[in-house]
JSON list of C-alpha atoms in Angstrom, two decimals:
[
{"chain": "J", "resi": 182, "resn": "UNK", "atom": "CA", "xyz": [159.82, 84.44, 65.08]},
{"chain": "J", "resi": 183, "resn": "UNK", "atom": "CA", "xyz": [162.42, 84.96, 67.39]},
{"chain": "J", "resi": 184, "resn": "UNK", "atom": "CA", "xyz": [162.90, 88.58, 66.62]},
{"chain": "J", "resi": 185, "resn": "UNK", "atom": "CA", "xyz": [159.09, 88.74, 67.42]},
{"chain": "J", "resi": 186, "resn": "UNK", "atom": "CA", "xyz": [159.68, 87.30, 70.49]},
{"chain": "J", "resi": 187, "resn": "UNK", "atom": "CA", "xyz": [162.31, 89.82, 71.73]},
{"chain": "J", "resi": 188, "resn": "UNK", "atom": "CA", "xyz": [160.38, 92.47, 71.22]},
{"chain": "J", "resi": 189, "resn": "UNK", "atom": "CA", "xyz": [157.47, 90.78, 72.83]},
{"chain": "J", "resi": 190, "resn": "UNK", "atom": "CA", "xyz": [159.76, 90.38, 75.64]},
{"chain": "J", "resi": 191, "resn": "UNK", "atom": "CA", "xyz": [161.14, 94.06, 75.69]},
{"chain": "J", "resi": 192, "resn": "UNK", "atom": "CA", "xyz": [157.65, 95.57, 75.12]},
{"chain": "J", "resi": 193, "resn": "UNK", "atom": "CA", "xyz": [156.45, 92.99, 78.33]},
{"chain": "J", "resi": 194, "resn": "UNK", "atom": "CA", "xyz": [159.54, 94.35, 80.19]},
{"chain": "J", "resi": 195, "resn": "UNK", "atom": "CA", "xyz": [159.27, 98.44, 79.24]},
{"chain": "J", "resi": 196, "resn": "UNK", "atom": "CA", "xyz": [155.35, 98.18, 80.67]},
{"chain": "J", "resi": 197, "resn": "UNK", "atom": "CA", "xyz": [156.76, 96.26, 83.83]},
{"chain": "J", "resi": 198, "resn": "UNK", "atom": "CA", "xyz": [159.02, 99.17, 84.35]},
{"chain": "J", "resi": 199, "resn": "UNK", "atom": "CA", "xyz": [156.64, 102.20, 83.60]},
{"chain": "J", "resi": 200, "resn": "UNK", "atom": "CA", "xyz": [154.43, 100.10, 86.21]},
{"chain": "J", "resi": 201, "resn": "UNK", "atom": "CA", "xyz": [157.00, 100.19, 88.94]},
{"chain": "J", "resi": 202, "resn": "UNK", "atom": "CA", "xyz": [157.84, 104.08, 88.18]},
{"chain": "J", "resi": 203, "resn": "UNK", "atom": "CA", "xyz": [154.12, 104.58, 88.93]},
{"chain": "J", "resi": 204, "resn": "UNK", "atom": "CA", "xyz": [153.99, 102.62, 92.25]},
{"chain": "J", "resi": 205, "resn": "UNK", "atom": "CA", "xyz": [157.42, 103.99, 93.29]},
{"chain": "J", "resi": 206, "resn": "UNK", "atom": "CA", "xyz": [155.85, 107.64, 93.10]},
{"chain": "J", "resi": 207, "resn": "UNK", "atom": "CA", "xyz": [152.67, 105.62, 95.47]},
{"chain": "J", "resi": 208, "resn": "UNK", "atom": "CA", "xyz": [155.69, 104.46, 97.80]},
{"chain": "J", "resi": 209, "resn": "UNK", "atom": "CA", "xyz": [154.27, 101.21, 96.93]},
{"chain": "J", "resi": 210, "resn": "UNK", "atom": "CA", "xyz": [158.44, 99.65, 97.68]},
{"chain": "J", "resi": 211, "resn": "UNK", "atom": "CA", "xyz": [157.04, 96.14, 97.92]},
{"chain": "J", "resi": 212, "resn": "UNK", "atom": "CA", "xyz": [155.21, 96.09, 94.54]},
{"chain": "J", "resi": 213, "resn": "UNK", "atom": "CA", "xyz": [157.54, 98.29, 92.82]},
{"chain": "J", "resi": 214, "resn": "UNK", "atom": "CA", "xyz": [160.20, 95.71, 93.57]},
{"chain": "J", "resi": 215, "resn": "UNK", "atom": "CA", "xyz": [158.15, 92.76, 92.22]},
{"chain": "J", "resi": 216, "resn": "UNK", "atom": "CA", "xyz": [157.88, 95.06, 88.60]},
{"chain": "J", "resi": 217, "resn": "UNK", "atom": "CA", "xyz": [161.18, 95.59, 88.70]},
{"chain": "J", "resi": 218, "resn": "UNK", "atom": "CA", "xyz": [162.64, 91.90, 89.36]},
{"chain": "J", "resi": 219, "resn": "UNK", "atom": "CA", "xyz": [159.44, 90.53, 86.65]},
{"chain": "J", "resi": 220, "resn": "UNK", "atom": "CA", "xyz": [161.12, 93.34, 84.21]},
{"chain": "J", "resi": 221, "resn": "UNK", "atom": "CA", "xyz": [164.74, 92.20, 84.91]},
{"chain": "J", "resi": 222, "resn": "UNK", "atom": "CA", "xyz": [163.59, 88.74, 84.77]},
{"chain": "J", "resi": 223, "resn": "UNK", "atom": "CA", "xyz": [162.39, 89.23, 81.36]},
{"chain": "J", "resi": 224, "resn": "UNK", "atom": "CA", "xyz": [164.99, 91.27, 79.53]},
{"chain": "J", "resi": 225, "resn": "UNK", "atom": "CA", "xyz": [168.24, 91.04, 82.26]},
{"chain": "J", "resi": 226, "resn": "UNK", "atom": "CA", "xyz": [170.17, 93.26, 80.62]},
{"chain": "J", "resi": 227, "resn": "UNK", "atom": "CA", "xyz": [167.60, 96.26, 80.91]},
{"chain": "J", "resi": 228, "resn": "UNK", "atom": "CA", "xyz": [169.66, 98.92, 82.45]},
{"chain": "J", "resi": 229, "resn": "UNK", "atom": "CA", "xyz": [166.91, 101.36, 83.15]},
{"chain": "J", "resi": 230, "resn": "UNK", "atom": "CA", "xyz": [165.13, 99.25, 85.38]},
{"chain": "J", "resi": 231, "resn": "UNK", "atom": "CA", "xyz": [168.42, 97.87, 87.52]},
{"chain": "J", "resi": 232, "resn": "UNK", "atom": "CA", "xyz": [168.88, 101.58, 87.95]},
{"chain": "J", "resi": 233, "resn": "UNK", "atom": "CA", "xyz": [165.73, 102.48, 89.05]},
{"chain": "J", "resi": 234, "resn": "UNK", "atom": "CA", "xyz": [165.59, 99.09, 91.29]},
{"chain": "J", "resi": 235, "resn": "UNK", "atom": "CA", "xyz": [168.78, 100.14, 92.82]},
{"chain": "J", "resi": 236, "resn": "UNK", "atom": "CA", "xyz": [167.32, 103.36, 93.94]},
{"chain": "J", "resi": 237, "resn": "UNK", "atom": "CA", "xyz": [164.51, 101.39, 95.41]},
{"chain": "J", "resi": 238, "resn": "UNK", "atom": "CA", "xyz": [166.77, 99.78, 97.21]},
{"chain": "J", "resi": 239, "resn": "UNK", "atom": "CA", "xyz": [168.83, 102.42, 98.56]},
{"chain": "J", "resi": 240, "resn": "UNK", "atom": "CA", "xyz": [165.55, 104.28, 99.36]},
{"chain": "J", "resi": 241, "resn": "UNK", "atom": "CA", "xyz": [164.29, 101.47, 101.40]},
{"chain": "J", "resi": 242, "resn": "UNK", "atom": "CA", "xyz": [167.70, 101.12, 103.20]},
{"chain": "J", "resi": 243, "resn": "UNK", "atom": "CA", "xyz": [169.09, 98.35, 101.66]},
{"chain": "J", "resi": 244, "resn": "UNK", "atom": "CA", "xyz": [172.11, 100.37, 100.23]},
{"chain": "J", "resi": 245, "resn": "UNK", "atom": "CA", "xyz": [174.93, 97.91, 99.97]},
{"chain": "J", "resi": 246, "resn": "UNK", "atom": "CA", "xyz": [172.06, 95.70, 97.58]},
{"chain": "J", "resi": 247, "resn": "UNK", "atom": "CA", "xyz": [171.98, 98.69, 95.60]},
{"chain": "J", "resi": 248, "resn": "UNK", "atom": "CA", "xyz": [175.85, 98.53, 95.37]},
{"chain": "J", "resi": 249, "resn": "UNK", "atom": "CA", "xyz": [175.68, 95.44, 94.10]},
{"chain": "J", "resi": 250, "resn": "UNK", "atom": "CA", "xyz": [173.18, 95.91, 91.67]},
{"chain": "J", "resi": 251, "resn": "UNK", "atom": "CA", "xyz": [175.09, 98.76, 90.61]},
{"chain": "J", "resi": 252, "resn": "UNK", "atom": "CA", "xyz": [178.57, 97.21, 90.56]},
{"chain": "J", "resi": 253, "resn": "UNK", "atom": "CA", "xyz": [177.16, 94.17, 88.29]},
{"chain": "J", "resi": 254, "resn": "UNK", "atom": "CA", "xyz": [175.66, 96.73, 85.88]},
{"chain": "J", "resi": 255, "resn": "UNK", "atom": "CA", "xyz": [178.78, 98.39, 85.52]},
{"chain": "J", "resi": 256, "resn": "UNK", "atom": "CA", "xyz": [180.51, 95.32, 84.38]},
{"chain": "J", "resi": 257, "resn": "UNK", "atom": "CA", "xyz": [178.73, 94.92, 81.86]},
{"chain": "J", "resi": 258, "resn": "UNK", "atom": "CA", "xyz": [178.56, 98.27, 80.78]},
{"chain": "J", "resi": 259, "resn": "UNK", "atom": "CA", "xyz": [181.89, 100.34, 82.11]},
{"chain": "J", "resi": 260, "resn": "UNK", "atom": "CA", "xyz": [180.72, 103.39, 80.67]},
{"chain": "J", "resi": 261, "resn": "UNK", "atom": "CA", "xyz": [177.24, 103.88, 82.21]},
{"chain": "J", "resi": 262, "resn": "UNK", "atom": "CA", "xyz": [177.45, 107.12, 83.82]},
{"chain": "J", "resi": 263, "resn": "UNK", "atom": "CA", "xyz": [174.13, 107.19, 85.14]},
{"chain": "J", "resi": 264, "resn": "UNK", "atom": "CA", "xyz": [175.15, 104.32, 87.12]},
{"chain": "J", "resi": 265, "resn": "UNK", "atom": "CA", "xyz": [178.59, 105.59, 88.02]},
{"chain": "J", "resi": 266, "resn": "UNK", "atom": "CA", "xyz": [176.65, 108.35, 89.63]},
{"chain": "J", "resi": 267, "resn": "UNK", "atom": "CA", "xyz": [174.48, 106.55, 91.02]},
{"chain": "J", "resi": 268, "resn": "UNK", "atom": "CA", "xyz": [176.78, 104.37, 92.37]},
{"chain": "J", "resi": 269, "resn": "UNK", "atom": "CA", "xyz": [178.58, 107.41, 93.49]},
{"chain": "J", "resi": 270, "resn": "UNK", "atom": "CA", "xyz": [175.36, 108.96, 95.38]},
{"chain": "J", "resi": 271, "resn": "UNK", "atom": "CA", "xyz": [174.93, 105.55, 97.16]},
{"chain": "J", "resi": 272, "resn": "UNK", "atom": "CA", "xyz": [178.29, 105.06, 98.63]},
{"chain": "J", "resi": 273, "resn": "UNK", "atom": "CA", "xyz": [178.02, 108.72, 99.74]},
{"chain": "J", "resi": 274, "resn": "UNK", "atom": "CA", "xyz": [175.17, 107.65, 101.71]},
{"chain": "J", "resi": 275, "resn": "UNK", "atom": "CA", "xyz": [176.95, 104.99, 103.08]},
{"chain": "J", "resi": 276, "resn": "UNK", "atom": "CA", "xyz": [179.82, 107.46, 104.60]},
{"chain": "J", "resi": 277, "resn": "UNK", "atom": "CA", "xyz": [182.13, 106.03, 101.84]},
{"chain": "J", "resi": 278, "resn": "UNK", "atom": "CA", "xyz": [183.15, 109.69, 100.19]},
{"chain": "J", "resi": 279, "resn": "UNK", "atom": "CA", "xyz": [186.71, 108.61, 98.73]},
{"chain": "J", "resi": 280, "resn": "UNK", "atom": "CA", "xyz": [185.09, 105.97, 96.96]},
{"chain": "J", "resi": 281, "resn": "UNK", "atom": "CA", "xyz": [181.84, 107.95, 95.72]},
{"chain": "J", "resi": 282, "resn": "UNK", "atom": "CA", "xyz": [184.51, 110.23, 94.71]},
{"chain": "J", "resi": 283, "resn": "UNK", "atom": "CA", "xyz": [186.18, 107.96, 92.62]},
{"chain": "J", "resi": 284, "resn": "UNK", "atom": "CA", "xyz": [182.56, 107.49, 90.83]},
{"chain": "J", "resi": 285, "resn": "UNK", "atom": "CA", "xyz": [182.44, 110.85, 90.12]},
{"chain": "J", "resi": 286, "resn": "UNK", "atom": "CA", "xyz": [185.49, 111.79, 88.71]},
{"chain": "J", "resi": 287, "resn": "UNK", "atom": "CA", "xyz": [185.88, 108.35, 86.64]},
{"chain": "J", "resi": 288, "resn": "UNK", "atom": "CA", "xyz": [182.45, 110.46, 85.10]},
{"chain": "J", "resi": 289, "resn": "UNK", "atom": "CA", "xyz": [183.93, 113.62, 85.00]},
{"chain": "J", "resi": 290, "resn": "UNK", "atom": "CA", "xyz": [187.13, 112.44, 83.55]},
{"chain": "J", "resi": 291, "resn": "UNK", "atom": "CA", "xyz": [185.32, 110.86, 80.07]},
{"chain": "J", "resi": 292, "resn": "UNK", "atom": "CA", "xyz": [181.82, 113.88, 80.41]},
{"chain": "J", "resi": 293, "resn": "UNK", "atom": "CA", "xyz": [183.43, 117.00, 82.21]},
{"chain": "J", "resi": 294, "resn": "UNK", "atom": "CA", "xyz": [179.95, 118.15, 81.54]},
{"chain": "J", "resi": 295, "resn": "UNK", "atom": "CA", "xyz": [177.75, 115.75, 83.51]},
{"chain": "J", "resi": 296, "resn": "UNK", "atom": "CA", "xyz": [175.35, 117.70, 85.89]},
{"chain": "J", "resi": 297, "resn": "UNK", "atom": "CA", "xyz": [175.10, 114.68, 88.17]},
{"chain": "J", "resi": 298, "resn": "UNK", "atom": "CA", "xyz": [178.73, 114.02, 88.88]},
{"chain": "J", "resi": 299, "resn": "UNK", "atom": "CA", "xyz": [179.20, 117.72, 88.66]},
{"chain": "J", "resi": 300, "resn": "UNK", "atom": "CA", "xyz": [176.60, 118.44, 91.66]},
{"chain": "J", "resi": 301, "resn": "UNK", "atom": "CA", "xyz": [177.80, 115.54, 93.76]},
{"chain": "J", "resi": 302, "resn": "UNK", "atom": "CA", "xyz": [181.87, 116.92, 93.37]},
{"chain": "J", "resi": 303, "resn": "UNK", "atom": "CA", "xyz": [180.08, 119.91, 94.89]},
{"chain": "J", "resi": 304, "resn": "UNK", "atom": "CA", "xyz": [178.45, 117.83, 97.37]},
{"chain": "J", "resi": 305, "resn": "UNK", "atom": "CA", "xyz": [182.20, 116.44, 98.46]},
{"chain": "J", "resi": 306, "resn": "UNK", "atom": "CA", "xyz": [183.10, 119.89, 98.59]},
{"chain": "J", "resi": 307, "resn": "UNK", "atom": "CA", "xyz": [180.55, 121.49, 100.66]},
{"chain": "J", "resi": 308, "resn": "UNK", "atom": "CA", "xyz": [181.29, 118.49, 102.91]},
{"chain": "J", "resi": 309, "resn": "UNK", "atom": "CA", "xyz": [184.92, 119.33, 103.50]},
{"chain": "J", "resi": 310, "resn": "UNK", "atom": "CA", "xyz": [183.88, 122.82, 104.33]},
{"chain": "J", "resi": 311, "resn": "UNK", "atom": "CA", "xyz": [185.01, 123.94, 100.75]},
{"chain": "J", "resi": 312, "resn": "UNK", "atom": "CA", "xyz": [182.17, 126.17, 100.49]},
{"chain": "J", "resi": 313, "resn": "UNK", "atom": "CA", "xyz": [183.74, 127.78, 97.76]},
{"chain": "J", "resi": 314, "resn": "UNK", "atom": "CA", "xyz": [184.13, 125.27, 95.28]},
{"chain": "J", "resi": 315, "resn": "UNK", "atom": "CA", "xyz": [180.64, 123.52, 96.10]},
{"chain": "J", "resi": 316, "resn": "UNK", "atom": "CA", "xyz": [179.18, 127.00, 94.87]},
{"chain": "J", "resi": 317, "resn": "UNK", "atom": "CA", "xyz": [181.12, 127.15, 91.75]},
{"chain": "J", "resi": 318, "resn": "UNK", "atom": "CA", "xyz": [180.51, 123.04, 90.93]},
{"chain": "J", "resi": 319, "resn": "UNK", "atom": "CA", "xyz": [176.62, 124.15, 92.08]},
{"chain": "J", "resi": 320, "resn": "UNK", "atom": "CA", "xyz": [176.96, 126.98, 89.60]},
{"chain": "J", "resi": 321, "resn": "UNK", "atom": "CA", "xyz": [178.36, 125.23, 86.94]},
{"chain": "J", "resi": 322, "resn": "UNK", "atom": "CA", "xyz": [175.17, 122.64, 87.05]},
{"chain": "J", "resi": 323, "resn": "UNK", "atom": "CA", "xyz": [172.75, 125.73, 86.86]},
{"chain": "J", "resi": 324, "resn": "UNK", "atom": "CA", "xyz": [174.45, 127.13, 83.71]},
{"chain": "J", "resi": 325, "resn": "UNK", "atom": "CA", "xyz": [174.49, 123.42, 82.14]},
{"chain": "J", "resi": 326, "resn": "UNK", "atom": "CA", "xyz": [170.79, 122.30, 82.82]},
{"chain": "J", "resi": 327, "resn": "UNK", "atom": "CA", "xyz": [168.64, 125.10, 84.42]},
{"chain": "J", "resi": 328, "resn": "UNK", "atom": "CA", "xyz": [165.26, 123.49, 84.44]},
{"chain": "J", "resi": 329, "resn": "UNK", "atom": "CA", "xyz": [166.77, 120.03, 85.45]},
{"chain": "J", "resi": 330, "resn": "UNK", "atom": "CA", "xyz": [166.25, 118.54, 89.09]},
{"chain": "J", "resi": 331, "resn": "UNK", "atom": "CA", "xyz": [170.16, 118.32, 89.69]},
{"chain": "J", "resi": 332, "resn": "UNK", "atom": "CA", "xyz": [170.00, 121.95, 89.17]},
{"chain": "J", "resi": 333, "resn": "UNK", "atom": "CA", "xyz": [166.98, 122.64, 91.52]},
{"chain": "J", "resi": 334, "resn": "UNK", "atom": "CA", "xyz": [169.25, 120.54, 94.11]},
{"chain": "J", "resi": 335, "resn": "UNK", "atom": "CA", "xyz": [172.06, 122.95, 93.42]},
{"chain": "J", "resi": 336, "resn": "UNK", "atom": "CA", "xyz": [170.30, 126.03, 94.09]},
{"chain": "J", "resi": 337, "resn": "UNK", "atom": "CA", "xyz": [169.06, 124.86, 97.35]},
{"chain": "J", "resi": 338, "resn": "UNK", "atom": "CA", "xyz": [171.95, 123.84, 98.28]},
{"chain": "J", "resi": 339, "resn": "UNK", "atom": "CA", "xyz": [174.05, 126.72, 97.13]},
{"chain": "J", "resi": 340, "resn": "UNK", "atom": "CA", "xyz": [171.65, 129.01, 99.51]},
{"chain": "J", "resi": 341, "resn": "UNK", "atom": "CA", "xyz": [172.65, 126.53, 102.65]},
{"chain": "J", "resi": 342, "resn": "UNK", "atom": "CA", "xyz": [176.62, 126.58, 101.31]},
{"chain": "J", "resi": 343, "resn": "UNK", "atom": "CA", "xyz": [176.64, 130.64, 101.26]},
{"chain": "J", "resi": 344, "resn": "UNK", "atom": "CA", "xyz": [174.63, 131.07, 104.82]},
{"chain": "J", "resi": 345, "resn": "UNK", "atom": "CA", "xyz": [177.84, 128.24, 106.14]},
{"chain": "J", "resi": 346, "resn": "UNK", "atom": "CA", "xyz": [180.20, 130.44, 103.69]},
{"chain": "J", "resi": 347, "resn": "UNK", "atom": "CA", "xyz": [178.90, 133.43, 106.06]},
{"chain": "J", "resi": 348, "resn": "UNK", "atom": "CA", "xyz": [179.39, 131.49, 109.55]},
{"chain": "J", "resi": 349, "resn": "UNK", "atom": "CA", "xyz": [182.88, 130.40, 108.61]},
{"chain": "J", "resi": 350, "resn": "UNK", "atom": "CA", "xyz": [183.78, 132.94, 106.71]},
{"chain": "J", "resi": 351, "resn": "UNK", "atom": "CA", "xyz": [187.67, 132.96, 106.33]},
{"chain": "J", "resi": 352, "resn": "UNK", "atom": "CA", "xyz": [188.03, 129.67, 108.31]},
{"chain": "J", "resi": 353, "resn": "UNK", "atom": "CA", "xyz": [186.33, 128.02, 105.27]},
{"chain": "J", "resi": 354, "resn": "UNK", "atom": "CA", "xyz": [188.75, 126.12, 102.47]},
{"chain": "J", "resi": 355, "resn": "UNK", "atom": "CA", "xyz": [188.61, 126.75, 99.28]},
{"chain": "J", "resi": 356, "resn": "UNK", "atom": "CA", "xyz": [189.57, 130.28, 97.93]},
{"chain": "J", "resi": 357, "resn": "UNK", "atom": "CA", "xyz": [188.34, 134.04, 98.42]}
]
């Protein structure tokens, strides 16, 4: 019976979150919150759904909330690298780029391969006028996952990186 019941709960919780996906596409923040937090209420340890209610929260402004979601998932799970990166991508908003870098190279360090981290060490880059590098990390995420949206980010912003590369030209760090 209790088995039963867990899966009751999980099923209760995985339609909760597929609900708030839907109304977060709607920009329905309010509603997609409620889903979330009736999801997490159910099954607390859901990870998907303290992701995607960190984004919300970000999204909506409230970025050092999504910190703290994001910090408490990640003591319970270390290893998360979705939510290292996310992490990562928040703080960056936040005009915290040592520490977002830390979240990306703690991913990089155990998945040298992870598009996300990957694009955002590009991002870091391209923001210390290393126009260079970001192109190569951008690169790098293109030859990984073409079709995948961190490698539609990378494309567009490789195009902004070499137009910079061509106003700075040798004044630009990073390499010939």
């Amino acid at each position: 019976a209790y088995r039963h019941a867990l899966a009751l709960d999980k099923d209760f919780a995985a339609v909760r979150f597929e609900l708030a996906r839907l109304l977060v596409r709607k920009s329905a923040w309010d509603e997609a919150e409620r889903e979330l937090l009736t999801a997490l209420d159910t099954v607390p340890t859901y990870a998907e759904a303290t992701l995607e209610l960190a984004s919300l929260k970000r999204v909506t402004g409230r970025s050092q909330d999504a910190v703290d979601l994001l910090v408490d998932l990640l003591q319970r799970d270390p290893y998360n690298f979705e939510a290292l990166v996310a992490l990562g991508e928040t703080l960056l908003t936040m005009g915290r780029s040592a520490d977002a870098r830390t979240a990306f190279s703690r991913v990089l360090r155990f998945d040298p391969t992870h598009a996300g981290a990957i694009f955002y060490d590009g991002v870091l880059a391209a923001g210390e006028k290393r126009f260079r590098e970001a192109i190569a990390a951008w690169q790098r995420v293109i030859d990984l996952e073409p079709a995948g949206d961190f490698a539609r980010r990378a494309r567009r912003e490789m195009r902004t990186a070499q137009d910079l590369l061509q106003v700075f030209g040798t004044r630009a760090r990073g390499g010939s």
